[in-house]
Amino acid sequence: MKPFDYVRPRDLAEALALGSEPGTAYLAGGTNLLDLMKIGVARPDRIVDIGRLPGLAGLDWREDGGVRIGALVKNADLAYDARFQRTFPSVAEALLSGASAQLRNAATVGGNLLQRPRCPYFQDLASACNRRAPESGCDALGGETRRHAVLGWSEACIAVNPSDFCVPMAALDAVVEVQGPGGAREIALEDLHRLPGQTPERETALEPSELIVAVRLPGQAAAVARHSRYLKVRERTSYAFAVVSAAAGLELGDGAIRSARLALGGVAAKPWRAREAEAVLAGGEPSEARFADAARAALAEARPSGENAYKIELARRLIVRVLQQALAGAPETLPALPGSPLAPAFGNRHAA
Ligand SMILES: Cc1cc2nc3c(=O)[nH]c(=O)nc-3n(C[C@H](O)[C@H](O)[C@H](O)COP(=O)(O)OP(=O)(O)OC[C@H]3O[C@@H](n4cnc5c(N)ncnc54)[C@H](O)[C@@H]3O)c2cc1C
Ligand code: SF4
């Protein structure tokens, strides 16, 4: 591993000052950054350990029913917070379907949002990778592409974003609070991750030294609490990244869908908000035919980036399944194996 300096700032101002030096990386839980440093993919000169910065590790409930989540809140603490589970069950379900119990105890909310791609060529220094080394090429194209993107990809990069947490957060209009040398700003979570275009090395809308301090969910997002789910198709029942995942939320009234939220994971370089599908759902009666129409709308622009055409049909079917399960109702308590598309619908037992 390349030698590096390690510094632990006392407060946010010091962290930002240290972070503005070139070659610096912020360290939160370290579950992604340290792995990448060990294999030589990340090679910072200096690590700024933000893990103990004061004021970034709490939940702050707002008067409108929304919540502000500090960037250092651990994935497990958020998922098991009783009020959070009741109010945003699809987010809790997504968190609990990611990684392992040990990792969720260490991983932070901010780090989860900024985890790097799991493309095997990105992690292999002997392969060409435009994300790791700009303009060096992309060995994934024409290579092993079963797990790669079917939406929003370019000839420069076909990697997908691996986060589960991001998917329902995008569906629920989460907002990311950022601090940088130029002050504070906010970014819609949907706009945090960039599609690759010709510059896949620019993975997010963040400037180099900007720090995520919190993520907010608006109170309005709680309107779908009773009817929201997250489902994840993966190659093992647990401890595996999504092949395809889907988060859905329905606001029901008078036998119709008043509003719908839908986002996909594992299909693009960012969590994919399916607004065309939401428009198909809104205002109509919930039915399998309407869910299938929504699924077709969500994947209308999809195209394989190699041997992954199967993902398009898989995503369509998962959308129908997640909408059926959202209609049946969020579970009162999360199932032991959350996010399994093979699990039965729970029925409307939600206690919110
Ligand atoms: C074996 C394994 C399996 C996994 N399975 C899954 C899975 O199924 N689903 C899933 O979603 N995830 C999975 N993960 C990924 C895991 O969720 C992430 O590694 C974790 O969320 C990252 O959080 P962290 O706090 O450890 O981040 P770190 O590793 O500390 O940081 C990650 C990146 O974010 C930057 N960063 C961190 N915090 C901030 C901040 N506040 N502001 C600015 N930059 C910041 C760092 O500089 C670094 O680039 C898995 C990881 C492993 C190792
Ligand atoms: S798909 Fe993207 S991350 Fe993977 S090798 Fe190509 S450029 Fe790199």
Coordinates of C-alpha atoms and ligand atoms in Angstrom, one line a residue:
M1 CA 0.0 0.0 0.0
K2 CA 1.2 3.5 -0.8
P3 CA 2.4 5.4 2.4
F4 CA 0.0 8.2 3.4
D5 CA -0.5 10.8 6.2
Y6 CA -3.4 10.3 8.7
V7 CA -5.0 13.3 10.3
R8 CA -8.0 13.6 12.6
P9 CA -9.5 17.1 12.6
R10 CA -11.3 18.5 15.7
D11 CA -14.1 20.2 13.9
L12 CA -15.7 20.7 10.5
A13 CA -13.8 23.9 9.7
E14 CA -10.5 22.1 10.3
A15 CA -11.7 19.1 8.2
L16 CA -12.6 21.3 5.3
A17 CA -9.2 23.1 5.5
L18 CA -7.3 19.8 5.5
G19 CA -9.6 18.4 2.8
S20 CA -8.8 21.2 0.4
E21 CA -5.2 20.0 0.0
P22 CA -4.8 18.0 -3.3
G23 CA -4.5 14.2 -2.8
T24 CA -6.6 14.1 0.3
A25 CA -9.5 11.6 0.9
Y26 CA -12.1 11.8 3.7
L27 CA -12.3 8.6 5.8
A28 CA -15.7 7.8 7.4
G29 CA -16.3 4.1 8.3
G30 CA -13.5 3.1 5.9
T31 CA -15.3 -0.1 4.7
N32 CA -14.9 1.0 1.0
L33 CA -12.0 3.4 1.0
L34 CA -9.6 1.2 2.9
D35 CA -10.4 -1.8 0.7
L36 CA -9.6 0.3 -2.4
M37 CA -6.4 1.5 -0.8
K38 CA -5.3 -2.0 -0.1
I39 CA -5.7 -3.0 -3.8
G40 CA -4.1 0.2 -5.0
V41 CA -7.2 1.6 -6.7
A42 CA -7.3 4.6 -4.2
R43 CA -3.9 6.2 -3.6
P44 CA -4.5 9.2 -1.4
D45 CA -1.4 11.1 0.0
R46 CA -3.4 12.0 3.1
I47 CA -6.5 10.7 4.9
V48 CA -8.6 13.1 6.9
D49 CA -10.5 11.0 9.4
I50 CA -14.0 12.6 9.8
G51 CA -15.3 9.6 11.8
R52 CA -15.4 11.5 15.1
L53 CA -16.4 15.0 14.0
P54 CA -18.9 16.4 16.4
G55 CA -22.5 17.0 15.3
L56 CA -22.7 14.7 12.3
A57 CA -24.0 11.5 13.9
G58 CA -27.6 12.2 14.9
L59 CA -31.2 12.1 13.6
D60 CA -33.1 15.4 13.8
W61 CA -36.9 15.0 13.3
R62 CA -38.5 18.0 11.7
E63 CA -41.9 19.6 12.3
D64 CA -43.2 18.5 8.9
G65 CA -42.5 14.9 9.7
G66 CA -39.2 14.8 7.7
V67 CA -35.8 13.9 9.1
R68 CA -32.3 15.2 8.8
I69 CA -29.8 12.4 9.0
G70 CA -26.2 13.3 10.0
A71 CA -23.6 12.0 7.5
L72 CA -21.9 9.9 10.2
V73 CA -25.0 8.0 11.3
K74 CA -24.2 4.3 10.9
N75 CA -26.2 2.3 8.4
A76 CA -27.4 -0.1 11.2
D77 CA -28.4 2.6 13.6
L78 CA -30.5 4.3 11.0
A79 CA -32.1 1.0 9.8
Y80 CA -33.1 0.0 13.4
D81 CA -34.3 3.3 14.6
A82 CA -38.0 2.6 15.4
R83 CA -39.5 5.9 14.2
F84 CA -37.3 5.8 11.1
Q85 CA -38.5 2.3 10.3
R86 CA -42.1 3.3 10.7
T87 CA -41.8 6.5 8.7
F88 CA -39.5 5.4 5.9
P89 CA -39.8 1.6 5.8
S90 CA -38.4 1.2 2.3
V91 CA -35.2 3.0 3.3
A92 CA -34.7 0.8 6.4
E93 CA -35.4 -2.3 4.2
A94 CA -32.8 -1.2 1.7
L95 CA -30.2 -0.6 4.4
L96 CA -30.8 -4.0 5.9
S97 CA -30.5 -5.7 2.6
G98 CA -27.0 -4.3 2.1
A99 CA -23.6 -5.8 3.0
S100 CA -23.4 -7.7 6.3
A101 CA -24.3 -6.9 10.0
Q102 CA -20.6 -6.1 10.7
L103 CA -20.3 -3.8 7.8
R104 CA -23.6 -2.0 8.5
N105 CA -22.3 -1.3 12.0
A106 CA -19.3 0.5 10.6
A107 CA -20.5 2.0 7.4
T108 CA -21.9 5.6 7.5
V109 CA -24.7 7.2 5.6
G110 CA -22.3 9.6 3.8
G111 CA -19.9 6.9 2.9
N112 CA -22.7 4.7 1.5
L113 CA -23.8 7.5 -0.8
L114 CA -20.2 7.9 -2.1
Q115 CA -19.1 4.2 -2.3
R116 CA -17.2 3.5 -5.6
P117 CA -18.3 1.1 -8.4
R118 CA -18.0 -2.6 -8.0
C119 CA -17.0 -3.2 -11.7
P120 CA -14.3 -5.9 -11.5
Y121 CA -12.2 -4.1 -14.2
F122 CA -12.2 -0.9 -12.0
Q123 CA -10.8 -3.0 -9.2
D124 CA -8.1 -4.7 -11.3
L125 CA -5.1 -2.5 -11.9
A126 CA -4.1 -4.5 -15.0
S127 CA -7.4 -3.5 -16.8
A128 CA -8.1 -0.4 -18.7
C129 CA -10.7 1.7 -16.8
N130 CA -11.7 5.3 -17.7
R131 CA -13.0 5.9 -14.1
R132 CA -9.7 4.9 -12.5
A133 CA -7.4 6.4 -15.2
P134 CA -9.2 8.9 -17.4
E135 CA -9.0 8.2 -21.2
S136 CA -7.3 4.8 -20.7
G137 CA -10.2 2.9 -22.2
C138 CA -12.9 0.5 -20.7
D139 CA -12.1 -3.2 -20.6
A140 CA -15.6 -4.0 -19.4
L141 CA -16.9 -3.2 -22.9
G142 CA -16.8 -6.5 -24.7
G143 CA -15.8 -8.2 -21.5
E144 CA -17.8 -9.7 -18.7
T145 CA -20.9 -7.5 -18.6
R146 CA -23.7 -9.5 -16.9
R147 CA -23.8 -7.0 -14.0
H148 CA -23.3 -3.8 -15.9
A149 CA -25.7 -1.0 -16.9
V150 CA -28.7 -1.0 -19.1
L151 CA -29.7 2.7 -18.7
G152 CA -27.8 5.9 -19.1
W153 CA -24.4 4.3 -20.0
S154 CA -21.9 5.5 -22.5
E155 CA -19.1 4.0 -24.6
A156 CA -16.7 5.4 -21.9
C157 CA -18.2 3.5 -19.0
I158 CA -21.0 0.9 -18.3
A159 CA -20.6 0.6 -14.5
V160 CA -23.6 0.7 -12.1
N161 CA -23.9 2.4 -8.8
P162 CA -23.8 -0.4 -6.1
S163 CA -25.7 1.3 -3.3
D164 CA -29.0 0.0 -2.0
F165 CA -29.6 2.9 0.3
C166 CA -29.5 5.4 -2.6
V167 CA -32.5 3.8 -4.4
P168 CA -35.4 4.6 -2.0
M169 CA -33.7 7.8 -1.0
A170 CA -33.8 9.0 -4.7
A171 CA -37.5 7.8 -4.9
L172 CA -38.3 9.9 -1.8
D173 CA -36.7 13.2 -3.0
A174 CA -33.9 13.1 -0.5
V175 CA -31.6 16.2 -0.4
V176 CA -27.9 16.1 0.3
E177 CA -26.4 18.8 2.5
V178 CA -22.8 19.7 1.6
Q179 CA -20.2 21.9 3.1
G180 CA -17.1 23.1 1.2
P181 CA -14.6 25.9 1.2
G182 CA -17.1 28.0 -0.6
G183 CA -19.8 27.5 2.1
A184 CA -22.9 25.3 2.3
R185 CA -25.1 24.0 -0.5
E186 CA -27.7 21.4 -1.2
I187 CA -28.0 18.8 -4.0
A188 CA -31.0 16.7 -4.8
L189 CA -29.9 13.1 -4.2
E190 CA -31.2 12.3 -7.7
D191 CA -28.5 14.7 -9.0
L192 CA -25.7 13.6 -6.7
H193 CA -24.4 10.9 -9.0
R194 CA -23.5 11.7 -12.6
L195 CA -24.1 9.6 -15.7
P196 CA -20.8 8.7 -17.3
G197 CA -20.9 10.6 -20.6
Q198 CA -17.4 11.2 -21.7
T199 CA -16.1 11.9 -18.2
P200 CA -16.9 8.8 -16.1
E201 CA -14.1 9.8 -13.6
R202 CA -16.4 12.6 -12.4
E203 CA -18.7 10.3 -10.5
T204 CA -20.7 12.9 -8.5
A205 CA -21.7 16.5 -8.5
L206 CA -19.4 17.2 -5.5
E207 CA -16.3 19.4 -5.9
P208 CA -13.1 17.7 -4.7
S209 CA -13.0 18.9 -1.1
E210 CA -16.7 19.1 -0.4
L211 CA -18.0 17.1 2.5
I212 CA -21.5 15.6 2.9
V213 CA -22.7 16.7 6.3
A214 CA -26.3 15.4 6.2
V215 CA -29.1 13.9 4.1
R216 CA -32.7 15.1 4.5
L217 CA -35.9 13.3 3.8
P218 CA -38.9 15.7 3.4
G219 CA -42.1 15.2 5.5
Q220 CA -44.0 14.7 2.2
A221 CA -42.1 11.5 1.6
A222 CA -43.8 9.9 4.6
A223 CA -47.1 10.0 2.7
V224 CA -46.2 6.6 1.2
A225 CA -45.1 5.1 4.5
R226 CA -47.9 2.5 4.6
H227 CA -47.3 1.3 1.1
S228 CA -43.6 1.3 0.4
R229 CA -41.1 -1.5 -0.2
Y230 CA -37.6 -2.2 -1.4
L231 CA -36.8 -5.4 -3.3
K232 CA -33.4 -6.6 -4.3
V233 CA -32.5 -9.4 -6.7
R234 CA -29.1 -10.8 -5.9
E235 CA -27.0 -13.9 -6.6
R236 CA -27.0 -14.9 -2.9
T237 CA -29.7 -14.4 -0.4
S238 CA -27.5 -12.1 1.7
Y239 CA -24.2 -10.4 1.5
A240 CA -24.3 -9.6 -2.2
F241 CA -24.8 -6.5 -4.3
A242 CA -28.0 -6.0 -6.3
V243 CA -28.3 -7.4 -9.7
V244 CA -31.4 -5.2 -10.0
S245 CA -33.4 -3.6 -7.2
A246 CA -36.5 -1.5 -6.9
A247 CA -38.0 0.9 -4.4
A248 CA -41.7 1.8 -4.6
G249 CA -44.1 3.9 -2.6
L250 CA -47.8 4.4 -3.2
E251 CA -50.1 7.0 -1.7
L252 CA -53.6 5.6 -2.0
G253 CA -57.1 7.2 -1.6
D254 CA -60.6 6.4 -2.8
G255 CA -59.5 3.2 -4.5
A256 CA -56.9 5.0 -6.7
I257 CA -53.2 5.8 -6.6
R258 CA -52.9 9.5 -5.6
S259 CA -49.1 9.5 -6.1
A260 CA -46.4 7.0 -6.8
R261 CA -42.6 6.8 -6.2
L262 CA -40.4 4.4 -8.1
A263 CA -36.6 4.1 -8.4
L264 CA -34.3 1.3 -9.6
G265 CA -30.9 0.2 -8.5
G266 CA -28.3 -1.9 -10.3
V267 CA -29.2 -0.6 -13.7
A268 CA -27.3 2.6 -14.1
A269 CA -24.4 4.7 -12.7
K270 CA -26.9 6.4 -10.4
P271 CA -30.1 5.4 -8.6
W272 CA -32.6 5.6 -11.4
R273 CA -35.8 7.5 -10.7
A274 CA -38.5 6.2 -12.9
R275 CA -40.6 9.3 -13.4
E276 CA -42.4 8.1 -16.6
A277 CA -43.6 5.1 -14.6
E278 CA -44.7 7.2 -11.7
A279 CA -46.8 9.2 -14.2
V280 CA -48.4 6.0 -15.5
L281 CA -49.4 5.0 -12.0
A282 CA -50.6 8.4 -10.6
G283 CA -54.4 8.9 -10.7
G284 CA -55.3 5.4 -11.9
E285 CA -56.6 2.3 -10.1
P286 CA -53.9 -0.1 -8.8
S287 CA -54.0 -3.2 -11.0
E288 CA -51.5 -5.6 -12.4
A289 CA -52.1 -4.3 -15.9
R290 CA -51.2 -0.7 -14.8
F291 CA -48.2 -2.0 -12.9
A292 CA -47.0 -3.7 -16.1
D293 CA -47.5 -0.5 -18.1
A294 CA -45.5 1.3 -15.5
A295 CA -42.7 -1.3 -15.8
R296 CA -42.6 -0.9 -19.6
A297 CA -42.4 2.9 -19.2
A298 CA -39.6 2.6 -16.7
L299 CA -37.5 0.5 -19.1
A300 CA -38.5 2.1 -22.4
E301 CA -35.0 3.6 -22.9
A302 CA -33.1 0.6 -21.7
R303 CA -30.5 -1.1 -23.9
P304 CA -28.0 -3.9 -23.1
S305 CA -24.3 -2.9 -22.7
G306 CA -23.2 -6.4 -23.5
E307 CA -24.5 -9.8 -22.3
N308 CA -27.0 -8.2 -19.9
A309 CA -30.3 -7.9 -21.8
Y310 CA -31.8 -10.2 -19.2
K311 CA -31.6 -7.3 -16.7
I312 CA -34.2 -5.4 -18.7
E313 CA -36.9 -8.1 -18.4
L314 CA -35.8 -8.8 -14.8
A315 CA -36.2 -5.1 -13.9
R316 CA -39.7 -5.0 -15.5
R317 CA -40.8 -8.0 -13.5
L318 CA -39.3 -6.7 -10.3
I319 CA -41.2 -3.4 -10.7
V320 CA -44.5 -5.3 -11.0
R321 CA -43.5 -7.3 -7.9
V322 CA -42.4 -4.4 -5.8
L323 CA -45.6 -2.5 -6.7
Q324 CA -47.7 -5.5 -5.7
Q325 CA -45.9 -5.7 -2.4
A326 CA -46.2 -2.0 -1.8
L327 CA -49.9 -2.2 -2.5
A328 CA -50.3 -5.0 0.0
G329 CA -48.6 -2.8 2.6
A330 CA -45.3 -2.3 4.3
P331 CA -44.6 -4.9 7.0
E332 CA -45.1 -4.0 10.6
T333 CA -41.7 -5.3 11.4
L334 CA -39.0 -5.9 8.8
P335 CA -38.7 -9.5 7.7
A336 CA -35.6 -11.5 8.7
L337 CA -34.4 -11.4 5.1
P338 CA -35.5 -8.0 3.9
G339 CA -35.8 -7.2 0.3
S340 CA -36.3 -10.8 -1.0
P341 CA -38.5 -10.7 -4.1
L342 CA -39.4 -14.3 -3.3
A343 CA -40.9 -13.4 0.1
P344 CA -44.7 -13.3 0.3
A345 CA -46.7 -10.0 0.4
F346 CA -47.2 -9.1 4.0
G347 CA -50.6 -7.4 3.8
N348 CA -51.3 -4.0 5.3
R349 CA -50.1 -4.4 8.8
H350 CA -48.1 -1.2 9.0
A351 CA -48.5 0.6 12.3
A352 CA -47.7 4.2 11.4
Ligands
LIG1 C1 -18.0 -7.1 1.4 C2 -18.9 -5.9 1.2 C3 -20.2 -6.0 0.8 C4 -21.0 -4.9 0.6 N1 -22.3 -5.0 0.2 C5 -23.1 -3.9 0.0 C6 -24.5 -4.1 -0.4 O1 -25.0 -5.2 -0.7 N2 -25.2 -2.9 -0.6 C7 -24.6 -1.7 -0.4 O2 -25.3 -0.7 -0.6 N3 -23.4 -1.5 0.0 C8 -22.6 -2.6 0.2 N4 -21.3 -2.5 0.6 C9 -20.7 -1.2 0.6 C10 -20.8 -0.5 2.0 O3 -22.2 -0.2 2.2 C11 -20.0 0.7 1.9 O4 -18.6 0.3 1.9 C12 -20.2 1.7 3.0 O5 -21.6 2.2 3.0 C13 -19.3 2.9 2.9 O6 -19.4 3.7 4.0 P1 -18.2 4.1 4.9 O7 -18.6 5.0 5.9 O8 -17.4 2.9 5.3 O9 -17.3 4.9 3.8 P2 -15.8 5.0 3.6 O10 -15.2 3.8 3.1 O11 -15.1 5.7 4.7 O12 -15.8 6.1 2.4 C14 -16.3 5.8 1.1 C15 -16.1 7.0 0.2 O13 -16.9 8.1 0.5 C16 -16.1 9.2 0.9 N5 -16.8 9.8 2.1 C17 -17.2 9.1 3.1 N6 -17.9 9.9 3.9 C18 -17.9 11.2 3.3 C19 -18.6 12.4 3.6 N7 -19.3 12.6 4.7 N8 -18.4 13.4 2.7 C20 -17.6 13.3 1.6 N9 -17.0 12.1 1.3 C21 -17.2 11.1 2.1 C22 -14.7 8.6 1.2 O14 -13.7 9.6 0.9 C23 -14.6 7.5 0.2 O15 -14.3 7.9 -1.1 C24 -20.5 -3.6 0.8 C25 -19.2 -3.4 1.2 C26 -18.4 -4.6 1.4 C27 -17.0 -4.4 1.9
SF4_2 S1 -17.3 0.0 -16.9 FE1 -16.5 2.0 -16.0 S2 -15.7 1.3 -14.1 FE2 -15.8 -0.5 -15.4 S3 -13.8 -0.7 -16.5 FE3 -15.3 0.5 -17.8 S4 -14.8 2.6 -17.3 FE4 -14.0 1.3 -15.6

